[in-house]
JSON list of C-alpha atoms in Angstrom, two decimals:
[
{"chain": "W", "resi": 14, "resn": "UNK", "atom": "CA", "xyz": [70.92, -20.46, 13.91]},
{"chain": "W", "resi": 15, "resn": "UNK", "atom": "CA", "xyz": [70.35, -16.62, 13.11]},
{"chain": "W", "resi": 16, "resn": "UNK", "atom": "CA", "xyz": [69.45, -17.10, 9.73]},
{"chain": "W", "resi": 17, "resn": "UNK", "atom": "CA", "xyz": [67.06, -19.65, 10.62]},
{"chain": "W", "resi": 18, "resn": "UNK", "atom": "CA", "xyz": [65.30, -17.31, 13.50]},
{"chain": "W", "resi": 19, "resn": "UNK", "atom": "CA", "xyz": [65.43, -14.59, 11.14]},
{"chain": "W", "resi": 20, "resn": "UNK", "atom": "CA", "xyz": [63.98, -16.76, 8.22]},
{"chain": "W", "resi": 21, "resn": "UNK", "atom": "CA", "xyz": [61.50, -17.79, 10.54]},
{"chain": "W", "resi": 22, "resn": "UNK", "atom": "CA", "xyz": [60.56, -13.73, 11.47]},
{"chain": "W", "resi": 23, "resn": "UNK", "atom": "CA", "xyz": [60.23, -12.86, 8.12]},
{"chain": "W", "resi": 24, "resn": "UNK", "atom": "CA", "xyz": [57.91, -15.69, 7.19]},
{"chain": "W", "resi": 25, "resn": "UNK", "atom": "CA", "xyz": [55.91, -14.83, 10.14]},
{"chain": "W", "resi": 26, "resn": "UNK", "atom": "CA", "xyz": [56.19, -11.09, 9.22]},
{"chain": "W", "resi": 27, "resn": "UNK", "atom": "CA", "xyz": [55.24, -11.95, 5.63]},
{"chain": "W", "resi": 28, "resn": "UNK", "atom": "CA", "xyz": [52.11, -13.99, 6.01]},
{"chain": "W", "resi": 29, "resn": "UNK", "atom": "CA", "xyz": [51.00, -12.00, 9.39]},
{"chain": "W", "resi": 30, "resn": "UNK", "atom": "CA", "xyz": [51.26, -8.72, 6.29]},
{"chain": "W", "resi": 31, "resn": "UNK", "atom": "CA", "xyz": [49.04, -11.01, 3.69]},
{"chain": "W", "resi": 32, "resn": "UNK", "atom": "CA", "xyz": [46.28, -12.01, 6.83]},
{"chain": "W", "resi": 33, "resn": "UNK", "atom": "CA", "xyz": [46.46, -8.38, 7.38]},
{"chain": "W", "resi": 34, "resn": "UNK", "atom": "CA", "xyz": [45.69, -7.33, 4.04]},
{"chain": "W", "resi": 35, "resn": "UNK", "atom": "CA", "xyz": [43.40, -10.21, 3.02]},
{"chain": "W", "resi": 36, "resn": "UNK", "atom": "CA", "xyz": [41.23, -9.39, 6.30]},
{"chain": "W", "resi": 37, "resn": "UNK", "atom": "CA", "xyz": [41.12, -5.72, 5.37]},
{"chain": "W", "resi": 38, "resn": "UNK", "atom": "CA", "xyz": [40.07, -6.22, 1.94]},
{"chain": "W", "resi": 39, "resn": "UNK", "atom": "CA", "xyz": [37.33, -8.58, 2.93]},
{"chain": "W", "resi": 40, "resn": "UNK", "atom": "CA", "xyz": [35.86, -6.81, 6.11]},
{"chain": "W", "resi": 41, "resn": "UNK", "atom": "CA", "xyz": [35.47, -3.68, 4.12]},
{"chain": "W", "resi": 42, "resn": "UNK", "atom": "CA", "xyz": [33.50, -5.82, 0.71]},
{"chain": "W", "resi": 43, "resn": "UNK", "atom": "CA", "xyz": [31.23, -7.55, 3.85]},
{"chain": "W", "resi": 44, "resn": "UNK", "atom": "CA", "xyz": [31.07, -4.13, 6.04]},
{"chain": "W", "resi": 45, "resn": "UNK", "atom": "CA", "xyz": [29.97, -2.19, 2.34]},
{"chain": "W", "resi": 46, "resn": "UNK", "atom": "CA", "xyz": [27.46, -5.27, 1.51]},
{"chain": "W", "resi": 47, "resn": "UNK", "atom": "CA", "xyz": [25.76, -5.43, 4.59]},
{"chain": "W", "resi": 48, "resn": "UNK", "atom": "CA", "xyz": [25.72, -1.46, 5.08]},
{"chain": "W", "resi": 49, "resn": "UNK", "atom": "CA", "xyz": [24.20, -1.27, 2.02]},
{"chain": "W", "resi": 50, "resn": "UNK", "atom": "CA", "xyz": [21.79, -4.12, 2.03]},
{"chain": "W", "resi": 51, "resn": "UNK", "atom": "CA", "xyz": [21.22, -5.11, 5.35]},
{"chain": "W", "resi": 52, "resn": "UNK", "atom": "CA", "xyz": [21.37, -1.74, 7.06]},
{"chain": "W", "resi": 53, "resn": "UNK", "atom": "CA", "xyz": [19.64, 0.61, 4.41]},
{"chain": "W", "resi": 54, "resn": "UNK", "atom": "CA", "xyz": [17.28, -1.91, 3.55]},
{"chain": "W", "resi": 55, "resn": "UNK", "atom": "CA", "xyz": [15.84, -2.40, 6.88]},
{"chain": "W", "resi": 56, "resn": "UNK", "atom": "CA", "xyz": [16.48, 1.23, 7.99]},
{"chain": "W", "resi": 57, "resn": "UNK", "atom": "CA", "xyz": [14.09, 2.61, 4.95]},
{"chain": "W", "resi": 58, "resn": "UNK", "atom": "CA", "xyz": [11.39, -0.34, 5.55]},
{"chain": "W", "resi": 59, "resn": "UNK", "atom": "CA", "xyz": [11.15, 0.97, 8.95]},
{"chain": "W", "resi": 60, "resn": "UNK", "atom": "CA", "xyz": [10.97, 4.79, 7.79]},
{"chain": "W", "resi": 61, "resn": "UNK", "atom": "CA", "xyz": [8.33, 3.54, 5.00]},
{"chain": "W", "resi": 62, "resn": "UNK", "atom": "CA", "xyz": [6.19, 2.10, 7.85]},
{"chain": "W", "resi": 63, "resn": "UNK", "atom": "CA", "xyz": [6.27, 5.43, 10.14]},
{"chain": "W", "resi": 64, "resn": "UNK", "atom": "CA", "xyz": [5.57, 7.50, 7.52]},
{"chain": "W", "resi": 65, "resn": "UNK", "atom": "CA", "xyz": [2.44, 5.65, 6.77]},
{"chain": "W", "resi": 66, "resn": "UNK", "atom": "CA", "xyz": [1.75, 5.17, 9.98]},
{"chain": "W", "resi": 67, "resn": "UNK", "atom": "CA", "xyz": [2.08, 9.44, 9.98]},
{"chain": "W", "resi": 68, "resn": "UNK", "atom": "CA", "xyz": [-0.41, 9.51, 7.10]},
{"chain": "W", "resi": 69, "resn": "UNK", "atom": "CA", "xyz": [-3.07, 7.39, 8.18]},
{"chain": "W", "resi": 70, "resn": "UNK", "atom": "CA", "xyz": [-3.12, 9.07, 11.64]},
{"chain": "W", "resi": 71, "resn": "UNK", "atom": "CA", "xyz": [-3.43, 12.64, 9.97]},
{"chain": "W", "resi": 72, "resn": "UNK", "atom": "CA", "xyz": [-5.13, 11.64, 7.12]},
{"chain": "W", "resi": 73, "resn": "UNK", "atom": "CA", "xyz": [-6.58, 15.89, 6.90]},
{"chain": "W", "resi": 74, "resn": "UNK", "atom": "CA", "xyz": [-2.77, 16.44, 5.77]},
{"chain": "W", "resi": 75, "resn": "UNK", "atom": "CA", "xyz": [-3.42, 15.62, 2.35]},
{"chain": "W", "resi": 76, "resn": "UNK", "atom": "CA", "xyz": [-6.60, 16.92, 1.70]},
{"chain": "W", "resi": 77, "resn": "UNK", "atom": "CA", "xyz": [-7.37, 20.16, -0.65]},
{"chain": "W", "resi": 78, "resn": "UNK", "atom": "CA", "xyz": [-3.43, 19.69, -2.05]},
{"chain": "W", "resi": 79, "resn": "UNK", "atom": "CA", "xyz": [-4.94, 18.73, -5.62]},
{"chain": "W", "resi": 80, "resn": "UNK", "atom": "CA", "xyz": [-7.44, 21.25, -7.78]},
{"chain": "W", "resi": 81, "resn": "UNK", "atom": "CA", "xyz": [-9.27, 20.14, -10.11]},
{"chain": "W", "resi": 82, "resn": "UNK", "atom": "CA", "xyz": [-10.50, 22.77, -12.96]},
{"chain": "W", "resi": 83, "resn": "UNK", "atom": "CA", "xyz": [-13.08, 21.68, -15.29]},
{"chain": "W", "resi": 84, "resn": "UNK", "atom": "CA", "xyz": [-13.54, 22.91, -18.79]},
{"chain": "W", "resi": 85, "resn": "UNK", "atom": "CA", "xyz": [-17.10, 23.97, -19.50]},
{"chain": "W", "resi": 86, "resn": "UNK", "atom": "CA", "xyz": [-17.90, 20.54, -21.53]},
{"chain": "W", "resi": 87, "resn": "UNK", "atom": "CA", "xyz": [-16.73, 18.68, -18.09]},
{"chain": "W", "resi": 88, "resn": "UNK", "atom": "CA", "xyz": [-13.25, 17.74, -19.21]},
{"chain": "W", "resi": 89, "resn": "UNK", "atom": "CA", "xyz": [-10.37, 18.75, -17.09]},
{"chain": "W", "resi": 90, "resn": "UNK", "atom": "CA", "xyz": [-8.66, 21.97, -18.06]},
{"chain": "W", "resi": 91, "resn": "UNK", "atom": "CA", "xyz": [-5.86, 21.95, -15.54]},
{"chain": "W", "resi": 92, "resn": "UNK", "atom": "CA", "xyz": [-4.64, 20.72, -12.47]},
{"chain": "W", "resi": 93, "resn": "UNK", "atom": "CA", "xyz": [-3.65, 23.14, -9.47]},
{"chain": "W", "resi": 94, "resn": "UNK", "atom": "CA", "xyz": [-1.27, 21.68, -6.68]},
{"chain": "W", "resi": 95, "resn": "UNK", "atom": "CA", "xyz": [-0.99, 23.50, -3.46]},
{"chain": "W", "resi": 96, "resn": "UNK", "atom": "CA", "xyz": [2.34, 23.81, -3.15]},
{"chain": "W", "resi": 97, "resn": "UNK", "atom": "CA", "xyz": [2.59, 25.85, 0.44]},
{"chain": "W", "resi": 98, "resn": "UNK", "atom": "CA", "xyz": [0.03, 22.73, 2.14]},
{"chain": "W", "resi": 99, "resn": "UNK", "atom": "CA", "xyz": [2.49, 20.13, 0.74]},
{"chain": "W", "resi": 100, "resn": "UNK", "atom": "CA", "xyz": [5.60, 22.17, 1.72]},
{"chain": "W", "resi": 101, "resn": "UNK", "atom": "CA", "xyz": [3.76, 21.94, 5.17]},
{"chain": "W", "resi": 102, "resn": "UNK", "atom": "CA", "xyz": [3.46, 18.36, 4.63]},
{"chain": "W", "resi": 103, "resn": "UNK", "atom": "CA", "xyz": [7.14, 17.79, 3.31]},
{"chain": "W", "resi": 104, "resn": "UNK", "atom": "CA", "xyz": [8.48, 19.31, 6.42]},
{"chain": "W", "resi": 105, "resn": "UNK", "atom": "CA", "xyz": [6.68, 17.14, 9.20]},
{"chain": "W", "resi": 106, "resn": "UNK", "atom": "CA", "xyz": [7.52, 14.28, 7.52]},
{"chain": "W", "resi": 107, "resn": "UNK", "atom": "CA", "xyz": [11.08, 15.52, 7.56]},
{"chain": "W", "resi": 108, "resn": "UNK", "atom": "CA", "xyz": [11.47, 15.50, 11.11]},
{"chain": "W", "resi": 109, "resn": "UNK", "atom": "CA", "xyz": [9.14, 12.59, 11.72]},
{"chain": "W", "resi": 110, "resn": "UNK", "atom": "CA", "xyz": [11.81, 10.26, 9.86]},
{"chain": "W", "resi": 111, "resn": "UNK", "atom": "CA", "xyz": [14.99, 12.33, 11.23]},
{"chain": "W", "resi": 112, "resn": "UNK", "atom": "CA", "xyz": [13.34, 11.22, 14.84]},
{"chain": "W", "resi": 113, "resn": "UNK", "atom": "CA", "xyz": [12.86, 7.57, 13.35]},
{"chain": "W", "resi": 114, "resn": "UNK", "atom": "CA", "xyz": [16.55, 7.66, 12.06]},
{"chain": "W", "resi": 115, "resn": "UNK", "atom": "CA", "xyz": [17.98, 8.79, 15.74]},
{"chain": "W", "resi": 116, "resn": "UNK", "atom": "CA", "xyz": [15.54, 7.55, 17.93]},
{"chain": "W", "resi": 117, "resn": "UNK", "atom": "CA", "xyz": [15.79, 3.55, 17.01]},
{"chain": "W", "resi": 118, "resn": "UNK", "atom": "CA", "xyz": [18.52, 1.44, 18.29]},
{"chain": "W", "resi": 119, "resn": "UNK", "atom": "CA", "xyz": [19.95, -1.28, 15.34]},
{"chain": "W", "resi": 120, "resn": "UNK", "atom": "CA", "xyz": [21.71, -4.11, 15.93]},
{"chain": "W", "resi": 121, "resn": "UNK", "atom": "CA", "xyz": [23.55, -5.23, 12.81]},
{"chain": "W", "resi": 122, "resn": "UNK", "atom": "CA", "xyz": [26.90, -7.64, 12.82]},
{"chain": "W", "resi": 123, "resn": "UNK", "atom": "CA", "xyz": [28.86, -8.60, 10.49]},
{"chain": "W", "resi": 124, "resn": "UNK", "atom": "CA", "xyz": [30.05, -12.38, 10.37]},
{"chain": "W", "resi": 125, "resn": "UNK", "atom": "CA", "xyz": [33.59, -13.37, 10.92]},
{"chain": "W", "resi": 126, "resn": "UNK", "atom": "CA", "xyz": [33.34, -15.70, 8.34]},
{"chain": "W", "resi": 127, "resn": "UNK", "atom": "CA", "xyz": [32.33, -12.94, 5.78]},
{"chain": "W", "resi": 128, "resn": "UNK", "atom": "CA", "xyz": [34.61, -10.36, 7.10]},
{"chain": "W", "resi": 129, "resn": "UNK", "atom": "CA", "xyz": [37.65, -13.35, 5.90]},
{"chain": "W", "resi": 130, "resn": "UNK", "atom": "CA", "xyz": [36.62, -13.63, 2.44]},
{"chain": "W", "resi": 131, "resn": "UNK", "atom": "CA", "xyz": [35.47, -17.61, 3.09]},
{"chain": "W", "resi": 132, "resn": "UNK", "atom": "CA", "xyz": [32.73, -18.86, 1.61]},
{"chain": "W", "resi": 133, "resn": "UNK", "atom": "CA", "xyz": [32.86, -22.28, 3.65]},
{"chain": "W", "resi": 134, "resn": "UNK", "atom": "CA", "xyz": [32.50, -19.76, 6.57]},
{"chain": "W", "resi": 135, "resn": "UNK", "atom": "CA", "xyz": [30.21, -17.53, 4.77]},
{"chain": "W", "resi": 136, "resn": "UNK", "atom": "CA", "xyz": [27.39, -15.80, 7.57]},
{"chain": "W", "resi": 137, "resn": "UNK", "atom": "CA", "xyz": [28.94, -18.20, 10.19]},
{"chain": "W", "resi": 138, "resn": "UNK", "atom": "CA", "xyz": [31.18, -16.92, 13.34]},
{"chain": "W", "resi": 139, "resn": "UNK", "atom": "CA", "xyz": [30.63, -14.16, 15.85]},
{"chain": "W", "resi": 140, "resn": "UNK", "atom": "CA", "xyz": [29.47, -10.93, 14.35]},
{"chain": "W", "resi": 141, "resn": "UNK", "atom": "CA", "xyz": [31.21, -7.90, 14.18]},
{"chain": "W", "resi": 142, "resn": "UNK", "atom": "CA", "xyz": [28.62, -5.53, 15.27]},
{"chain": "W", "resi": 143, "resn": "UNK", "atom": "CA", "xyz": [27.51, -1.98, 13.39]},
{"chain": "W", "resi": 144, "resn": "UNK", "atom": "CA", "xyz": [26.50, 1.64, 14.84]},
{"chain": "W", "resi": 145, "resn": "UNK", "atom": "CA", "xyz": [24.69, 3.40, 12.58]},
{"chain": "W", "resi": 146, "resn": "UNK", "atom": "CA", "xyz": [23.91, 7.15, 13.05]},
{"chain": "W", "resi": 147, "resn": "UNK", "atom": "CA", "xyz": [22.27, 10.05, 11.46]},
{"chain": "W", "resi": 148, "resn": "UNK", "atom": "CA", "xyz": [24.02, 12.38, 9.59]},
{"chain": "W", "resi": 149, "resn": "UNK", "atom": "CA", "xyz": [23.40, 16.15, 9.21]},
{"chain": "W", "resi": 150, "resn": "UNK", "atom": "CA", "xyz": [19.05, 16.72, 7.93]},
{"chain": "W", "resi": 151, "resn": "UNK", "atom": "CA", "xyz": [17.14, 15.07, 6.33]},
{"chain": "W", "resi": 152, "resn": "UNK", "atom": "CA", "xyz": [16.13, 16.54, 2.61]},
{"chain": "W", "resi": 153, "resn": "UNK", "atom": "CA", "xyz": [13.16, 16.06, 0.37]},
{"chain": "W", "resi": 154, "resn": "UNK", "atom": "CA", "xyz": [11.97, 17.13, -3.35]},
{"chain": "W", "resi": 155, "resn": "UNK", "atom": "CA", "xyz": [8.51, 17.25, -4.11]},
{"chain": "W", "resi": 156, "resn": "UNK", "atom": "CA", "xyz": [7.78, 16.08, -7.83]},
{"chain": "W", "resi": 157, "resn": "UNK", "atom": "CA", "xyz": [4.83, 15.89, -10.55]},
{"chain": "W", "resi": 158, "resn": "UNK", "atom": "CA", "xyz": [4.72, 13.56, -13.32]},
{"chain": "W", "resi": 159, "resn": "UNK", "atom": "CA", "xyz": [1.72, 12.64, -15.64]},
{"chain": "W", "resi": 160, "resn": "UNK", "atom": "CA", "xyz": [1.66, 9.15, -16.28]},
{"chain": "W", "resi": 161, "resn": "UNK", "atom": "CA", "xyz": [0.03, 7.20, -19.16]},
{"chain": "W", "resi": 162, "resn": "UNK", "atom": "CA", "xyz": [-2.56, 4.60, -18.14]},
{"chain": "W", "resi": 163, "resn": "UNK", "atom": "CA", "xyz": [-4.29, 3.30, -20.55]},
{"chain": "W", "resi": 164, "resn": "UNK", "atom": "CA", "xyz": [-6.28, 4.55, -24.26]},
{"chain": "W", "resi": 165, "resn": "UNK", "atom": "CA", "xyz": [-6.71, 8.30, -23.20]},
{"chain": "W", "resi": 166, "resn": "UNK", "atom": "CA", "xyz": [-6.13, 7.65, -19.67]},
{"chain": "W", "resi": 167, "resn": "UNK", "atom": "CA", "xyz": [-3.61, 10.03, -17.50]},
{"chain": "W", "resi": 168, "resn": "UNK", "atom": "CA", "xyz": [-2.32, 9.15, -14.06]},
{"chain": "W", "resi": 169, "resn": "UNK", "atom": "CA", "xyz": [-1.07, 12.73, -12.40]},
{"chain": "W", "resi": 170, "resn": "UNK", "atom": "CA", "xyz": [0.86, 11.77, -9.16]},
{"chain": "W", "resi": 171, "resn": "UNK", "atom": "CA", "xyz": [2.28, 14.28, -6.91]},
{"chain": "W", "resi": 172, "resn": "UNK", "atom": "CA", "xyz": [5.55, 12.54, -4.63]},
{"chain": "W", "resi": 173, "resn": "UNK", "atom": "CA", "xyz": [7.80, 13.61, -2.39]},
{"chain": "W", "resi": 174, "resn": "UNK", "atom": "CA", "xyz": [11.26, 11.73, -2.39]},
{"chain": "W", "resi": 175, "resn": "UNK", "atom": "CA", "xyz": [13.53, 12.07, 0.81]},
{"chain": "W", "resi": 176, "resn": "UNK", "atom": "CA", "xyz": [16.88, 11.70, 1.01]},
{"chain": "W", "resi": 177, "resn": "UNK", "atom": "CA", "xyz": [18.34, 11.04, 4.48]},
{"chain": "W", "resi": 178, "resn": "UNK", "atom": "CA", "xyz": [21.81, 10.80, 5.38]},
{"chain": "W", "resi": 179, "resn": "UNK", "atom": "CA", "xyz": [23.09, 8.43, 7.45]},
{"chain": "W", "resi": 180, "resn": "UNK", "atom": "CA", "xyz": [26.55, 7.08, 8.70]},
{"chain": "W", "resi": 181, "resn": "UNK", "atom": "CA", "xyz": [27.64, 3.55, 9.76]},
{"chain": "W", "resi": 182, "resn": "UNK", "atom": "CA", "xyz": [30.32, 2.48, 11.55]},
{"chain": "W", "resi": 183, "resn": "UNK", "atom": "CA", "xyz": [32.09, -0.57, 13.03]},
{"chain": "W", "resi": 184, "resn": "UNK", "atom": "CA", "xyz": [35.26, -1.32, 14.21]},
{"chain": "W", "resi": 185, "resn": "UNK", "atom": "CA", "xyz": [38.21, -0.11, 12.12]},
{"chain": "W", "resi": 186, "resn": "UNK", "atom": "CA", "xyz": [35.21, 1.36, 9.57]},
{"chain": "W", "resi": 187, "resn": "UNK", "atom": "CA", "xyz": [33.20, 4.16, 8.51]},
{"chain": "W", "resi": 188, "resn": "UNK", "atom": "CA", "xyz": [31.13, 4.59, 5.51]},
{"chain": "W", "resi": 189, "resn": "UNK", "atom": "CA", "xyz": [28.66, 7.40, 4.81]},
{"chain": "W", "resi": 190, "resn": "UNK", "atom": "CA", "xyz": [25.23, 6.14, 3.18]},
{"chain": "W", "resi": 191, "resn": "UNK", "atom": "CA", "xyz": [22.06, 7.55, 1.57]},
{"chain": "W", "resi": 192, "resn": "UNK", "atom": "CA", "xyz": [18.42, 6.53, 1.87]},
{"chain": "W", "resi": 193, "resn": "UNK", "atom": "CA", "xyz": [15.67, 7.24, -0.17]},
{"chain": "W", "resi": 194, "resn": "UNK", "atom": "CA", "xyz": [12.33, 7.04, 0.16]},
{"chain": "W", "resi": 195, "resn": "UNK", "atom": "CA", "xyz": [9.57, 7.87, -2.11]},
{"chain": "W", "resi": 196, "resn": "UNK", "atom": "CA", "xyz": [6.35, 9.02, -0.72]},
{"chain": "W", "resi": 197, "resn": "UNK", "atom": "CA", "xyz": [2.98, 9.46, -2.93]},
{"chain": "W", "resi": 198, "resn": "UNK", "atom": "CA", "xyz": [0.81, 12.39, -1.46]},
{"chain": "W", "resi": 199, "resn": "UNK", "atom": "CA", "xyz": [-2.08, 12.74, -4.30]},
{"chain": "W", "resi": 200, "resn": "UNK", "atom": "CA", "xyz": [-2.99, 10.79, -7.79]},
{"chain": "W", "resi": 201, "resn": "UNK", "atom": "CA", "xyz": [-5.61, 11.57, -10.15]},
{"chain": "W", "resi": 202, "resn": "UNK", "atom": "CA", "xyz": [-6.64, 9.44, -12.96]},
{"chain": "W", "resi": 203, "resn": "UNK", "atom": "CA", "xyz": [-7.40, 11.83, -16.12]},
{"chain": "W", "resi": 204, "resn": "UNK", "atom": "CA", "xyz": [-9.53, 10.75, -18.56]},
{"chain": "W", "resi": 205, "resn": "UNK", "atom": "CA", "xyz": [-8.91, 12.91, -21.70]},
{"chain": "W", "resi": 206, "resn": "UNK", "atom": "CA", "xyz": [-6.55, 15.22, -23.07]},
{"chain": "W", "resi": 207, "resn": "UNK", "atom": "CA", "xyz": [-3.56, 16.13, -20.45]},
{"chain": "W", "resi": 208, "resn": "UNK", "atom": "CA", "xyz": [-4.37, 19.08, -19.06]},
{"chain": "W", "resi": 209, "resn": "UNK", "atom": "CA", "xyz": [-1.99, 21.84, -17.72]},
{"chain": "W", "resi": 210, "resn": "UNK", "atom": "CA", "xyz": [-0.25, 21.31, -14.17]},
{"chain": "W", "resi": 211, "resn": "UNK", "atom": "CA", "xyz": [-0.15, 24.57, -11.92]},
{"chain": "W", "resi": 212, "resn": "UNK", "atom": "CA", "xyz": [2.17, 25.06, -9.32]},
{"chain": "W", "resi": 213, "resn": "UNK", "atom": "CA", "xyz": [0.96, 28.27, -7.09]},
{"chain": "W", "resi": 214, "resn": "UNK", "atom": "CA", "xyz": [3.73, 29.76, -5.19]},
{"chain": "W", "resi": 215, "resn": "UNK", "atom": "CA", "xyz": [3.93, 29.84, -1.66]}
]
């Protein structure tokens, strides 16, 4: 009678330790996958948005950032970028999205189905629900790159690429994550020989 009960307790004990492990594994591949596509994607959607939103509201921001010097036969000679007015820029835009981040409440789940590893019971069941949270600032780099368009054609864009931080968490997990998202602040199509690209200091 003992060995049976204790046969019994270490069967239970046994596959109790492999539904412990299998859930585990699973819930953290489903809680990575849907941080990373379901939360990020529709977190820097939303950012994309506001910042246009931003932009097209103070359209004046990006005006006089790009100088154009002309050569005395009317070709372009070089390029100026103003980089204290998009420094300006790059820092309202900073908090603008750090605001979006912590200001907007998401409601993301996970699916019990998903969270076991089934794929009869894949997206079906109750969800397990995500927090998401900023982390720390927000931080940008502003870029230049020439571009070639076409038969002596030059595209010179001017970007700013942010990089927020943000942290999501659900029950029994916690995973750091990082957004990006690219913003365009001046282009100009060059027709001729590249020209030079100045940076003035702030």
């Amino acid at each position: 009678m003992k060995k049976t009960i204790i046969t019994v307790i270490l069967a239970v004990l046994v596959i109790s330790s492999f539904a412990a492990f299998r859930f585990s594994k699973y819930y953290s591949i489903a809680c990575d996958d849907y941080a990373d596509k379901g939360v990020k994607g529709r977190l820097s959607s939303e950012i994309n948005v506001h910042i246009a939103e931003h932009l097209n509201e103070n359209s004046d921001l990006c005006s006089d950032i790009i100088k154009i010097n002309k050569l005395n036969d009317g070709m372009i000679g070089s390029i100026e970028i103003n980089a204290s007015k998009i420094n300006h820029i790059a820092n309202q835009l900073t908090h603008e999205i750090y605001e979006q981040i912590s200001s907007t409440e998401y409601d993301f789940g996970v699916p019990l189905g998903n969270a076991l590893g089934s794929k009869l019971f894949s997206s079906k069941g109750p969800k397990i629900k995500f927090n998401v949270t900023p982390v720390g600032a927000v931080s940008y780099e502003i870029k230049s790159e020439l571009i070639t368009g076409g038969i002596n054609q030059t595209l010179h864009r001017v970007y700013i690429v942010y990089t927020s931080e943000i942290k999501c968490i659900a029950p029994f997990y916690e995973s750091k994550n990082e957004i990006k998202n690219t913003v365009i602040i001046a282009e100009t199509l060059i027709v001729g020989n590249i020209p030079e690209v100045i940076i003035p200091k702030n």
